[in-house]
Coordinates of C-alpha atoms (C1' of nucleotides) in Angstrom, one line a residue:
Chain A
X1 CA 273.8 9.6 135.4
X2 CA 274.4 6.6 137.7
X3 CA 272.6 4.6 135.2
X4 CA 276.1 3.9 134.0
X5 CA 276.6 1.6 137.0
X6 CA 273.4 -0.3 136.2
X7 CA 274.4 -0.5 132.6
X8 CA 277.6 -2.1 133.6
X9 CA 276.4 -4.5 136.2
X10 CA 273.7 -5.7 133.8
X11 CA 276.5 -6.9 131.6
X12 CA 277.6 -9.4 134.3
X13 CA 274.3 -10.5 135.6
X14 CA 270.7 -9.9 134.4
X15 CA 269.1 -7.4 136.8
X16 CA 265.4 -7.4 137.5
X17 CA 263.7 -4.0 137.7
X18 CA 263.5 -4.6 141.5
X19 CA 267.2 -5.0 141.6
X20 CA 267.7 -1.8 139.7
X21 CA 265.2 0.1 141.9
X22 CA 267.0 -1.2 145.0
X23 CA 270.3 0.0 143.6
X24 CA 269.0 3.4 142.6
X25 CA 267.7 3.8 146.2
X26 CA 271.3 3.5 147.4
X27 CA 272.7 6.0 144.8
X28 CA 271.2 9.0 146.5
X29 CA 274.5 10.7 147.5
X30 CA 275.7 13.9 145.8
X31 CA 278.2 13.2 143.0
X32 CA 281.6 14.8 143.5
X33 CA 283.6 16.4 140.8
X34 CA 287.3 15.9 140.6
X35 CA 289.6 17.6 138.2
X36 CA 292.0 15.9 135.9
X37 CA 295.2 14.4 137.2
X38 CA 294.2 14.7 140.9
X39 CA 294.5 12.3 143.7
X40 CA 291.3 10.7 144.8
X41 CA 290.8 10.1 148.5
X42 CA 287.8 9.2 150.5
X43 CA 286.4 12.5 151.7
X44 CA 283.4 11.1 153.6
X45 CA 283.6 10.9 157.3
X46 CA 283.9 7.2 157.2
X47 CA 286.2 5.4 154.8
X48 CA 283.7 2.7 154.6
X49 CA 282.4 3.7 151.1
X50 CA 282.4 2.4 147.6
X51 CA 283.4 4.8 144.9
X52 CA 281.5 4.7 141.7
X53 CA 282.9 6.4 138.7
X54 CA 280.1 8.2 136.7
X55 CA 282.2 10.2 134.3
X56 CA 285.8 10.3 133.3
X57 CA 288.8 8.0 133.6
X58 CA 290.6 7.1 136.8
X59 CA 293.7 4.9 137.4
X60 CA 295.0 3.1 140.5
X61 CA 298.7 3.0 140.6
X62 CA 301.5 1.8 142.8
X63 CA 305.0 3.0 143.3
X64 CA 308.3 1.9 144.6
X65 CA 310.3 3.7 147.3
X66 CA 312.7 5.1 144.7
X67 CA 310.0 6.8 142.7
X68 CA 309.3 4.4 139.9
X69 CA 305.5 3.9 139.5
X70 CA 303.2 1.5 137.7
X71 CA 299.6 2.0 136.7
X72 CA 297.5 -1.1 137.8
X73 CA 294.4 -0.6 135.6
X74 CA 292.2 2.1 134.1
X75 CA 288.7 2.6 135.3
X76 CA 286.0 3.9 133.0
X77 CA 282.5 5.1 133.7
X78 CA 280.4 2.5 135.5
X79 CA 283.5 1.0 137.3
X80 CA 283.6 1.1 141.0
X81 CA 286.4 0.6 143.6
X82 CA 286.1 -0.7 147.0
X83 CA 287.7 1.6 149.5
X84 CA 288.2 -1.4 151.6
X85 CA 291.4 -1.6 149.6
X86 CA 292.9 0.2 152.6
X87 CA 292.7 -3.1 154.5
X88 CA 292.2 -1.2 157.7
X89 CA 295.1 1.1 157.3
X90 CA 297.0 2.8 154.6
X91 CA 296.2 1.3 151.2
X92 CA 298.9 -0.4 149.2
X93 CA 298.0 1.7 146.2
X94 CA 296.7 5.1 145.3
X95 CA 294.0 6.4 143.0
X96 CA 294.2 9.4 140.6
X97 CA 292.1 10.8 137.9
X98 CA 293.2 10.8 134.3
X99 CA 290.5 13.3 133.1
X100 CA 287.9 15.4 134.8
X101 CA 285.7 12.9 136.6
X102 CA 282.6 12.6 138.6
X103 CA 282.5 10.1 141.4
X104 CA 279.7 9.0 143.7
X105 CA 280.3 7.6 147.2
X106 CA 278.0 4.8 148.3
X107 CA 277.8 3.9 151.9
X108 CA 279.0 0.4 152.3
X109 CA 276.4 -0.5 154.9
X110 CA 273.5 0.6 152.8
X111 CA 274.9 -1.2 149.8
X112 CA 275.4 -4.4 151.7
X113 CA 271.8 -4.2 152.9
X114 CA 270.6 -3.8 149.4
X115 CA 272.6 -6.8 148.2
X116 CA 270.9 -8.9 151.0
X117 CA 267.5 -7.8 149.9
X118 CA 268.2 -8.1 146.1
X119 CA 270.4 -11.2 145.5
X120 CA 270.7 -10.3 141.9
X121 CA 272.7 -7.2 142.9
X122 CA 275.0 -9.3 145.0
X123 CA 275.7 -11.6 142.1
X124 CA 276.3 -8.8 139.8
X125 CA 278.8 -7.1 142.1
X126 CA 280.5 -10.4 142.9
X127 CA 280.9 -11.2 139.3
X128 CA 282.1 -7.7 138.6
X129 CA 284.9 -8.1 141.2
X130 CA 285.9 -11.4 139.7
X131 CA 286.2 -9.8 136.3
X132 CA 288.4 -7.0 137.9
X133 CA 290.7 -9.7 139.2
X134 CA 290.7 -11.4 135.8
X135 CA 291.8 -8.2 134.2
X136 CA 294.6 -7.9 136.7
X137 CA 295.7 -11.4 135.9
X138 CA 295.7 -10.5 132.2
X139 CA 298.0 -7.6 133.0
X140 CA 300.4 -9.9 134.8
X141 CA 300.5 -12.1 131.7
X142 CA 301.0 -9.0 129.5
X143 CA 303.8 -7.5 131.6
X144 CA 305.5 -10.8 132.0
X145 CA 305.2 -12.3 128.5
X146 CA 304.1 -9.8 125.8
X147 CA 306.6 -7.3 124.4
X148 CA 305.9 -3.6 124.3
X149 CA 304.0 -3.5 121.0
X150 CA 301.8 -6.4 122.0
X151 CA 301.1 -4.9 125.4
X152 CA 300.2 -1.6 123.9
X153 CA 297.9 -3.2 121.4
X154 CA 296.4 -5.3 124.1
X155 CA 295.7 -2.3 126.3
X156 CA 293.9 -0.6 123.4
X157 CA 291.8 -3.7 122.7
X158 CA 290.9 -4.1 126.4
X159 CA 289.8 -0.5 126.7
X160 CA 287.8 -0.6 123.4
X161 CA 285.9 -3.7 124.5
X162 CA 285.2 -2.3 128.0
X163 CA 284.1 1.1 126.7
X164 CA 281.9 -0.5 124.1
X165 CA 280.2 -2.5 126.9
X166 CA 279.1 0.7 128.5
X167 CA 278.1 2.2 125.1
X168 CA 280.9 4.8 125.2
X169 CA 282.2 4.1 121.7
X170 CA 281.0 5.5 118.4
X171 CA 281.5 2.7 115.9
X172 CA 285.3 2.3 115.7
X173 CA 286.1 5.4 117.7
X174 CA 286.7 5.7 121.4
X175 CA 287.9 8.3 123.8
X176 CA 291.6 7.9 124.5
X177 CA 292.6 10.6 127.0
X178 CA 295.8 9.0 128.0
X179 CA 299.1 10.8 127.6
X180 CA 302.0 8.7 126.3
X181 CA 303.5 8.9 129.7
X182 CA 300.3 7.2 131.1
X183 CA 300.4 4.6 128.4
X184 CA 304.0 4.0 129.3
X185 CA 303.2 3.7 133.0
X186 CA 300.5 1.1 132.3
X187 CA 302.5 -1.1 129.9
X188 CA 305.7 -0.9 131.9
X189 CA 308.0 0.9 129.4
X190 CA 309.6 4.3 129.2
X191 CA 307.7 7.3 127.7
X192 CA 310.0 7.4 124.7
X193 CA 309.4 3.7 123.9
X194 CA 305.7 4.1 124.3
X195 CA 305.9 6.8 121.7
X196 CA 307.7 4.5 119.3
X197 CA 305.3 1.7 119.9
X198 CA 302.3 3.9 119.2
X199 CA 303.9 5.2 116.1
X200 CA 304.5 1.6 115.1
X201 CA 300.8 0.8 115.5
X202 CA 299.8 3.9 113.6
X203 CA 302.3 3.2 110.8
X204 CA 301.0 -0.4 110.5
X205 CA 297.5 1.0 109.8
X206 CA 296.0 -0.4 112.9
X207 CA 294.9 2.7 114.7
X208 CA 294.5 6.5 114.1
X209 CA 294.7 9.1 116.8
X210 CA 293.2 12.6 116.6
X211 CA 293.3 14.7 119.7
X212 CA 292.0 12.6 122.5
X213 CA 290.1 10.2 120.2
X214 CA 291.4 6.9 119.0
X215 CA 290.1 5.1 115.9
X216 CA 290.5 1.4 115.4
X217 CA 291.3 0.8 111.8
X218 CA 291.5 -2.9 111.8
X219 CA 290.3 -4.6 115.1
X220 CA 291.0 -8.0 113.8
X221 CA 294.6 -7.3 113.1
X222 CA 295.1 -5.3 116.2
X223 CA 293.8 -8.2 118.3
X224 CA 296.1 -10.5 116.4
X225 CA 299.1 -8.3 117.2
X226 CA 298.0 -8.2 120.9
X227 CA 297.2 -11.9 121.1
X228 CA 293.9 -10.6 122.5
X229 CA 290.8 -12.6 123.3
X230 CA 287.9 -10.8 125.0
X231 CA 287.2 -14.0 127.0
X232 CA 288.7 -12.7 130.2
X233 CA 286.4 -9.7 130.2
X234 CA 283.4 -11.8 130.5
X235 CA 281.2 -9.4 128.6
X236 CA 278.3 -11.7 128.0
X237 CA 275.6 -9.1 128.5
X238 CA 274.2 -11.3 131.2
X239 CA 272.7 -13.6 128.7
X240 CA 274.1 -16.8 129.9
X241 CA 272.8 -18.4 133.0
X242 CA 275.9 -18.9 135.1
X243 CA 274.2 -21.0 137.7
X244 CA 273.3 -24.1 135.7
X245 CA 276.2 -25.8 137.5
X246 CA 277.0 -28.3 134.8
X247 CA 280.3 -29.8 135.9
X248 CA 283.0 -29.6 133.3
X249 CA 286.6 -30.7 133.3
X250 CA 288.6 -27.6 133.5
X251 CA 291.1 -26.7 130.8
X252 CA 290.3 -29.8 128.8
X253 CA 291.4 -28.1 125.6
X254 CA 294.6 -26.8 127.1
X255 CA 297.8 -28.4 125.8
X256 CA 299.1 -31.1 128.0
X257 CA 302.5 -29.4 128.3
X258 CA 303.5 -25.9 128.9
X259 CA 305.5 -24.6 126.0
X260 CA 307.2 -21.4 125.2
X261 CA 307.8 -20.3 121.6
X262 CA 311.1 -19.3 120.3
X263 CA 311.2 -15.6 119.7
X264 CA 312.7 -14.2 116.5
X265 CA 312.7 -10.4 116.1
X266 CA 309.9 -10.2 118.6
X267 CA 307.7 -12.6 116.7
X268 CA 307.3 -16.1 117.9
X269 CA 308.8 -18.6 115.5
X270 CA 306.9 -21.6 114.3
X271 CA 308.7 -24.1 116.5
X272 CA 308.3 -24.3 120.2
X273 CA 310.2 -26.2 122.8
X274 CA 308.5 -28.4 125.3
X275 CA 308.7 -27.2 128.8
X276 CA 307.4 -28.1 132.2
X277 CA 305.8 -31.3 131.0
X278 CA 302.5 -31.8 132.7
X279 CA 303.1 -35.4 133.5
Chain B
X1 CA 296.4 -31.1 158.9
X2 CA 293.8 -28.5 157.9
X3 CA 294.9 -26.6 160.9
X4 CA 297.1 -25.0 158.3
X5 CA 294.1 -23.1 157.0
X6 CA 293.1 -22.0 160.5
X7 CA 296.6 -20.9 161.2
X8 CA 296.6 -18.8 158.1
X9 CA 293.2 -17.2 158.5
X10 CA 294.1 -16.3 162.1
X11 CA 296.8 -14.1 160.7
X12 CA 294.2 -12.0 159.0
X13 CA 291.5 -11.9 161.6
X14 CA 291.4 -13.1 165.2
X15 CA 289.3 -16.3 165.2
X16 CA 287.3 -17.3 168.3
X17 CA 287.3 -21.0 169.2
X18 CA 283.7 -21.1 167.9
X19 CA 284.9 -19.7 164.6
X20 CA 287.5 -22.4 164.5
X21 CA 285.1 -25.2 165.4
X22 CA 282.7 -24.0 162.7
X23 CA 285.5 -24.2 160.2
X24 CA 286.6 -27.6 161.2
X25 CA 283.1 -28.9 160.8
X26 CA 283.2 -27.9 157.1
X27 CA 286.6 -29.5 156.6
X28 CA 285.3 -33.0 156.7
X29 CA 286.0 -34.0 153.1
X30 CA 288.8 -36.4 152.2
X31 CA 292.1 -34.8 151.3
X32 CA 293.2 -35.5 147.8
X33 CA 296.8 -36.2 146.8
X34 CA 298.2 -34.8 143.6
X35 CA 301.6 -35.5 142.3
X36 CA 304.2 -32.9 141.3
X37 CA 303.8 -30.9 138.1
X38 CA 300.2 -32.0 137.5
X39 CA 297.2 -30.1 136.4
X40 CA 294.7 -29.6 139.2
X41 CA 291.1 -29.6 138.2
X42 CA 287.9 -29.8 140.2
X43 CA 287.1 -33.5 140.4
X44 CA 284.0 -33.1 142.5
X45 CA 280.6 -33.5 140.9
X46 CA 280.0 -29.8 141.2
X47 CA 282.6 -27.2 140.4
X48 CA 281.2 -25.2 143.3
X49 CA 284.0 -25.9 145.6
X50 CA 286.8 -24.1 147.3
X51 CA 290.2 -25.8 147.2
X52 CA 292.4 -25.6 150.2
X53 CA 296.1 -26.5 149.9
X54 CA 297.2 -28.5 152.9
X55 CA 300.6 -29.5 151.7
X56 CA 302.9 -28.7 148.8
X57 CA 303.1 -25.8 146.5
X58 CA 300.8 -25.0 143.6
X59 CA 300.8 -22.2 141.0
X60 CA 298.1 -20.7 138.9
X61 CA 299.3 -19.7 135.4
X62 CA 298.0 -18.2 132.2
X63 CA 299.2 -18.6 128.7
X64 CA 299.1 -17.0 125.3
X65 CA 297.8 -18.7 122.2
X66 CA 301.4 -19.0 120.9
X67 CA 302.5 -21.0 123.9
X68 CA 304.2 -18.4 126.1
X69 CA 303.0 -18.7 129.7
X70 CA 303.2 -16.7 132.9
X71 CA 302.9 -17.9 136.5
X72 CA 300.5 -15.7 138.4
X73 CA 301.4 -16.5 142.0
X74 CA 302.6 -19.3 144.2
X75 CA 300.3 -20.9 146.7
X76 CA 301.7 -22.4 149.8
X77 CA 300.0 -24.5 152.5
X78 CA 297.1 -22.8 154.0
X79 CA 296.2 -20.9 150.8
X80 CA 292.9 -21.6 149.1
X81 CA 291.5 -20.9 145.7
X82 CA 288.0 -20.2 144.7
X83 CA 286.9 -22.4 141.9
X84 CA 284.5 -19.7 141.0
X85 CA 287.4 -18.4 139.0
X86 CA 285.8 -20.3 136.2
X87 CA 283.2 -17.5 136.1
X88 CA 280.6 -19.9 135.0
X89 CA 282.6 -21.3 132.1
X90 CA 286.1 -22.1 131.2
X91 CA 288.5 -20.3 133.6
X92 CA 290.9 -17.8 132.3
X93 CA 293.8 -19.5 134.0
X94 CA 294.9 -22.9 135.0
X95 CA 296.3 -24.5 138.1
X96 CA 299.2 -26.9 138.5
X97 CA 301.3 -28.3 141.3
X98 CA 304.9 -27.5 141.8
X99 CA 305.5 -30.3 144.3
X100 CA 303.6 -33.3 145.6
X101 CA 300.5 -31.7 147.2
X102 CA 297.5 -32.5 149.2
X103 CA 294.3 -30.5 148.6
X104 CA 291.0 -30.5 150.3
X105 CA 287.8 -29.6 148.5
X106 CA 285.2 -27.6 150.6
X107 CA 281.7 -27.4 149.3
X108 CA 280.9 -23.7 148.8
X109 CA 277.4 -24.0 150.1
X110 CA 278.5 -25.4 153.5
X111 CA 281.3 -22.8 153.7
X112 CA 279.0 -20.0 153.0
X113 CA 276.6 -21.2 155.6
X114 CA 279.5 -21.3 158.1
X115 CA 280.5 -17.8 157.3
X116 CA 276.9 -16.7 158.0
X117 CA 276.9 -18.3 161.4
X118 CA 280.4 -17.3 162.3
X119 CA 281.0 -13.7 161.1
X120 CA 284.7 -13.9 162.2
X121 CA 285.2 -16.5 159.5
X122 CA 283.6 -14.3 156.9
X123 CA 285.9 -11.4 157.8
X124 CA 289.0 -13.6 157.8
X125 CA 288.2 -15.1 154.4
X126 CA 287.3 -11.6 153.0
X127 CA 290.6 -10.2 154.2
X128 CA 292.4 -13.2 152.8
X129 CA 291.0 -12.5 149.4
X130 CA 291.9 -8.8 149.6
X131 CA 295.5 -9.8 150.4
X132 CA 295.6 -12.1 147.5
X133 CA 294.5 -9.2 145.3
X134 CA 297.2 -7.0 146.9
X135 CA 299.8 -9.6 146.1
X136 CA 298.7 -9.7 142.5
X137 CA 299.0 -5.9 142.4
X138 CA 302.5 -6.1 143.7
X139 CA 303.3 -8.6 140.9
X140 CA 302.1 -6.1 138.4
X141 CA 304.3 -3.4 139.9
X142 CA 307.2 -5.9 139.9
X143 CA 306.8 -7.0 136.3
X144 CA 306.3 -3.4 135.1
X145 CA 309.0 -1.6 137.0
X146 CA 311.5 -3.9 138.7
X147 CA 314.3 -5.4 136.7
X148 CA 315.0 -9.1 136.7
X149 CA 317.3 -9.1 139.8
X150 CA 314.9 -7.0 141.8
X151 CA 312.0 -9.2 140.8
X152 CA 313.8 -12.4 141.8
X153 CA 314.8 -10.9 145.1
X154 CA 311.3 -9.7 145.7
X155 CA 309.8 -13.1 144.9
X156 CA 312.1 -14.7 147.4
X157 CA 311.2 -12.2 150.1
X158 CA 307.5 -12.6 149.5
X159 CA 307.7 -16.4 149.8
X160 CA 309.9 -16.2 152.9
X161 CA 307.4 -13.9 154.7
X162 CA 304.4 -15.9 153.6
X163 CA 306.0 -19.2 154.6
X164 CA 307.1 -17.8 157.9
X165 CA 303.5 -16.7 158.6
X166 CA 302.4 -20.3 158.5
X167 CA 305.4 -21.5 160.4
X168 CA 307.0 -23.3 157.5
X169 CA 310.5 -21.7 157.9
X170 CA 313.3 -22.9 160.0
X171 CA 315.1 -19.7 161.1
X172 CA 316.5 -18.4 157.9
X173 CA 315.9 -21.5 155.8
X174 CA 312.8 -22.1 153.7
X175 CA 311.7 -24.8 151.2
X176 CA 312.3 -23.6 147.7
X177 CA 311.1 -26.4 145.4
X178 CA 311.0 -24.2 142.3
X179 CA 313.0 -25.0 139.2
X180 CA 314.8 -22.1 137.5
X181 CA 312.2 -22.5 134.7
X182 CA 309.4 -21.8 137.2
X183 CA 311.2 -18.9 138.7
X184 CA 311.6 -17.5 135.2
X185 CA 308.0 -18.1 134.4
X186 CA 307.0 -16.1 137.6
X187 CA 309.3 -13.1 137.1
X188 CA 308.8 -12.9 133.4
X189 CA 312.3 -13.7 132.1
X190 CA 313.9 -16.5 130.2
X191 CA 315.3 -19.5 132.0
X192 CA 318.8 -18.6 131.1
X193 CA 318.4 -15.2 132.6
X194 CA 316.8 -16.5 135.7
X195 CA 319.9 -18.7 136.2
X196 CA 322.1 -15.6 135.9
X197 CA 320.1 -13.6 138.3
X198 CA 320.1 -16.4 140.9
X199 CA 323.8 -16.7 140.6
X200 CA 324.1 -13.0 141.0
X201 CA 322.1 -13.1 144.3
X202 CA 324.2 -16.0 145.5
X203 CA 327.4 -14.3 144.5
X204 CA 326.4 -11.2 146.4
X205 CA 326.1 -13.3 149.6
X206 CA 322.3 -12.7 149.8
X207 CA 321.1 -16.3 149.6
X208 CA 322.4 -19.9 149.5
X209 CA 320.7 -22.8 147.8
X210 CA 321.2 -26.5 148.7
X211 CA 318.9 -28.9 147.0
X212 CA 315.4 -27.7 147.4
X213 CA 316.2 -25.5 150.4
X214 CA 317.0 -21.8 150.3
X215 CA 318.8 -20.0 153.1
X216 CA 318.5 -16.2 153.5
X217 CA 321.9 -14.9 154.4
X218 CA 321.0 -11.3 154.7
X219 CA 317.3 -10.5 154.8
X220 CA 317.9 -6.8 155.2
X221 CA 320.1 -6.5 152.1
X222 CA 317.9 -8.8 150.1
X223 CA 314.8 -6.7 150.9
X224 CA 316.8 -3.6 150.0
X225 CA 317.7 -5.1 146.6
X226 CA 314.1 -6.1 146.0
X227 CA 312.7 -2.7 147.2
X228 CA 310.5 -5.0 149.3
X229 CA 308.2 -4.0 152.1
X230 CA 306.0 -6.6 153.7
X231 CA 303.2 -4.1 154.1
X232 CA 301.2 -5.4 151.2
X233 CA 301.1 -8.9 152.8
X234 CA 299.2 -7.6 155.8
X235 CA 300.6 -10.2 158.1
X236 CA 299.6 -8.5 161.3
X237 CA 298.8 -11.7 163.1
X238 CA 295.3 -10.4 163.6
X239 CA 296.5 -8.2 166.4
X240 CA 295.1 -4.9 165.1
X241 CA 291.4 -4.3 165.3
X242 CA 290.5 -3.4 161.7
X243 CA 287.0 -2.2 162.5
X244 CA 287.7 0.9 164.6
X245 CA 286.8 2.9 161.6
X246 CA 288.9 5.9 162.3
X247 CA 288.7 8.0 159.1
X248 CA 292.1 8.9 157.7
X249 CA 293.1 10.8 154.7
X250 CA 294.5 8.3 152.2
X251 CA 298.0 8.6 151.0
X252 CA 298.8 11.7 152.9
X253 CA 302.4 10.7 153.0
X254 CA 302.6 10.1 149.3
X255 CA 304.6 12.5 147.2
X256 CA 302.5 15.1 145.5
X257 CA 303.9 14.2 142.1
X258 CA 304.6 11.0 140.5
X259 CA 308.2 10.6 139.7
X260 CA 310.4 8.1 138.0
X261 CA 314.1 7.9 138.8
X262 CA 316.7 7.8 136.2
X263 CA 318.2 4.4 135.8
X264 CA 321.9 3.9 135.5
X265 CA 323.2 0.4 135.1
X266 CA 319.9 -0.9 136.5
X267 CA 320.2 1.2 139.6
X268 CA 318.2 4.3 140.0
X269 CA 320.3 7.5 140.0
X270 CA 320.0 10.1 142.7
X271 CA 318.1 12.6 140.6
X272 CA 314.5 12.0 139.5
X273 CA 312.5 13.8 137.0
X274 CA 309.1 15.3 137.8
X275 CA 306.3 13.6 136.1
X276 CA 302.5 13.7 135.9
X277 CA 302.3 16.5 138.4
X278 CA 299.4 15.9 140.7
X279 CA 298.2 19.5 140.5
Chain C
dC1 C1' 325.0 -47.1 131.8
dG2 C1' 322.0 -44.6 129.0
dG3 C1' 318.4 -41.2 129.6
dT4 C1' 316.2 -37.4 131.5
dC5 C1' 315.9 -33.4 134.0
dC6 C1' 318.1 -29.5 135.6
dC7 C1' 321.7 -26.2 135.9
dT8 C1' 325.5 -23.6 133.7
dT9 C1' 328.2 -21.1 130.3
dG10 C1' 329.6 -18.1 126.3
dA11 C1' 328.6 -15.6 122.1
dC12 C1' 325.6 -12.7 119.9
dA13 C1' 321.6 -10.0 118.8
dG14 C1' 317.7 -7.1 119.8
dC15 C1' 314.4 -4.9 122.6
dC16 C1' 314.2 -1.1 125.3
dG17 C1' 316.1 2.7 128.5
dT18 C1' 318.5 7.0 128.8
dC19 C1' 319.9 11.4 127.4
dA20 C1' 319.3 15.5 124.9
dA21 C1' 317.3 18.3 121.8
dC22 C1' 313.6 19.6 119.0
dT23 C1' 308.7 20.5 117.3
dA24 C1' 303.8 21.2 117.8
dC25 C1' 300.1 22.9 120.3
dC26 C1' 297.4 25.8 123.2
dG27 C1' 296.0 29.3 126.3
dT28 C1' 297.5 33.7 128.3
dG29 C1' 298.8 38.2 128.3
dG30 C1' 300.9 42.3 126.4
Chain D
dC1 C1' 298.9 40.7 116.5
dC2 C1' 302.8 38.4 118.5
dA3 C1' 305.6 36.9 122.6
dC4 C1' 305.7 33.5 125.9
dG5 C1' 305.6 29.4 128.8
dG6 C1' 304.1 24.9 129.8
dT7 C1' 302.6 20.4 128.3
dA8 C1' 302.8 16.7 125.1
dG9 C1' 304.8 14.5 121.4
dT10 C1' 309.0 13.2 118.4
dT11 C1' 313.6 12.0 117.0
dG12 C1' 318.5 10.1 117.0
dA13 C1' 322.5 8.2 119.2
dC14 C1' 324.2 5.1 122.3
dG15 C1' 324.3 1.5 125.7
dG16 C1' 322.7 -2.1 128.7
dC17 C1' 319.5 -5.5 130.1
dT18 C1' 317.7 -9.6 128.5
dG19 C1' 316.5 -13.3 124.9
dT20 C1' 318.2 -16.8 121.9
dC21 C1' 321.0 -20.4 120.5
dA22 C1' 324.1 -24.1 121.3
dA23 C1' 326.7 -26.9 124.0
dG24 C1' 328.2 -29.1 128.1
dG25 C1' 328.0 -30.9 133.0
dG26 C1' 326.1 -33.0 137.1
dA27 C1' 322.5 -35.6 139.6
dC28 C1' 319.3 -39.0 139.7
dC29 C1' 317.0 -43.2 138.2
dG30 C1' 315.5 -47.4 135.9

DNA sequence: CGGTCCCTTGACAGCCGTCAACTACCGTGG
DNA sequence: CCACGGTAGTTGACGGCTGTCAAGGGACCG
């Protein structure tokens, strides 16, 4: 079952069979079952553990003192979260399950030892964390610049690509256990508006929903609506050698000036205005 | 000059004089000057460097294919950014200066060696990265749930606390070199609306602006407007011992159910509706 | 003194939130 | 078999926050 973690890590860095064996040796704890829509807390005697999600969906979220709350990401099987998020005290966010889930607690000490012995593991974990951060940055971009429809489409695209990476899709169909309230909490809109946006996407022939399954009818158009590119997910299946170290000039192909498009009826118009010239 | 980095790190973990000496030994490169509103790219022969900001403000930002762009955070003196963000290829975001800046490139290999020799450095850097991630999560919460006025107030509070931590404030006055366009790009609104929100804050007697300086007139009220708590910044001046490892039940004081308040004229109403019961 | 950048203002429109009510669905129990 | 209750999804009316457009003003600089 914890092959899920190996499957995921191998997407970010090619693991040797020794790496995998070393990881398996650490994964000897007893998996813990957590019901749907429950808080997850570290039950072990020490909070110095890493939680690996073996089955189900989980979401970290944050809330304001007046009760408003925001989902920060969705975790799917193979994902892990570092309980160090507590930063030595109360964490700045909380974790709850979306569906029935099975989590495994790995002792940090043992895991760190394994990453010392098997450098491939260290690189895979490190890269994994960088990707998590990249996803969070993409959410900032989404919440700041995309409108509700684009954000919703983008969320679906992100989940589809990530689930496909751990082989949890069947062709164009994926699990989609989120309620509209959870979608709303993730894309920063009200539940009512999330409903309208989802209807909009269905009406446009982009997706179909049946029960807790979601079918992508036209991935290309959906990605176009979302302004989605899978680049930030770095799902290269560990094929590339990231360590060749060829120096490149960053962002050479970026426009020399920041621009914002005019928006007309939620769609960017052809013309853009120059802005924050890059000098 | 690079004492700025030490000053900042010491906020996150108490550094011994050996730690500091070890860090200074790595900081022997020549600082590079970058003009205002310029792209920053890694100029060194290898992209395997860490950039430390010694003077000025810098902002990473991301943009959509149609030209919309979003600022991801502001970096102030003492902050550093890992060029590994490139993830082995083109990065998913870009970096540009807000003001005239001075940056220092540290070779990753040497820095990693130093962190092996001086574990205090490793802990300080690690904690620093965790705080960066926490700030990003707070931005997600802001962009998703706070309205424009709250977001703007929150941004000002965050910057004020962070600048104070590196002793770059004079009593209630801080540098504030951002144009309204940059504020808008950070809080995800149009420039025109950013202007209105700033006027609103000034009109409410919360802040004053003169040139590139901003004076906080009533920090308590500003934080109340922003629903700001400095907790996520973890600016404990390294006083607490983070390694005592006392197990605690996470989030014990969180409400057992997620709730969202009703919003009336942008203010949450007294009553909240239950939502996503935690079981 | 013309140009550029930045800030400001007003009118108008549209995305999105709020409220309230309704439907569909599902498992439980009589 | 149907009543029932709870959860999730849906709809319509209305209003407000926020974007867009256009124009003008002030500060700074060559």
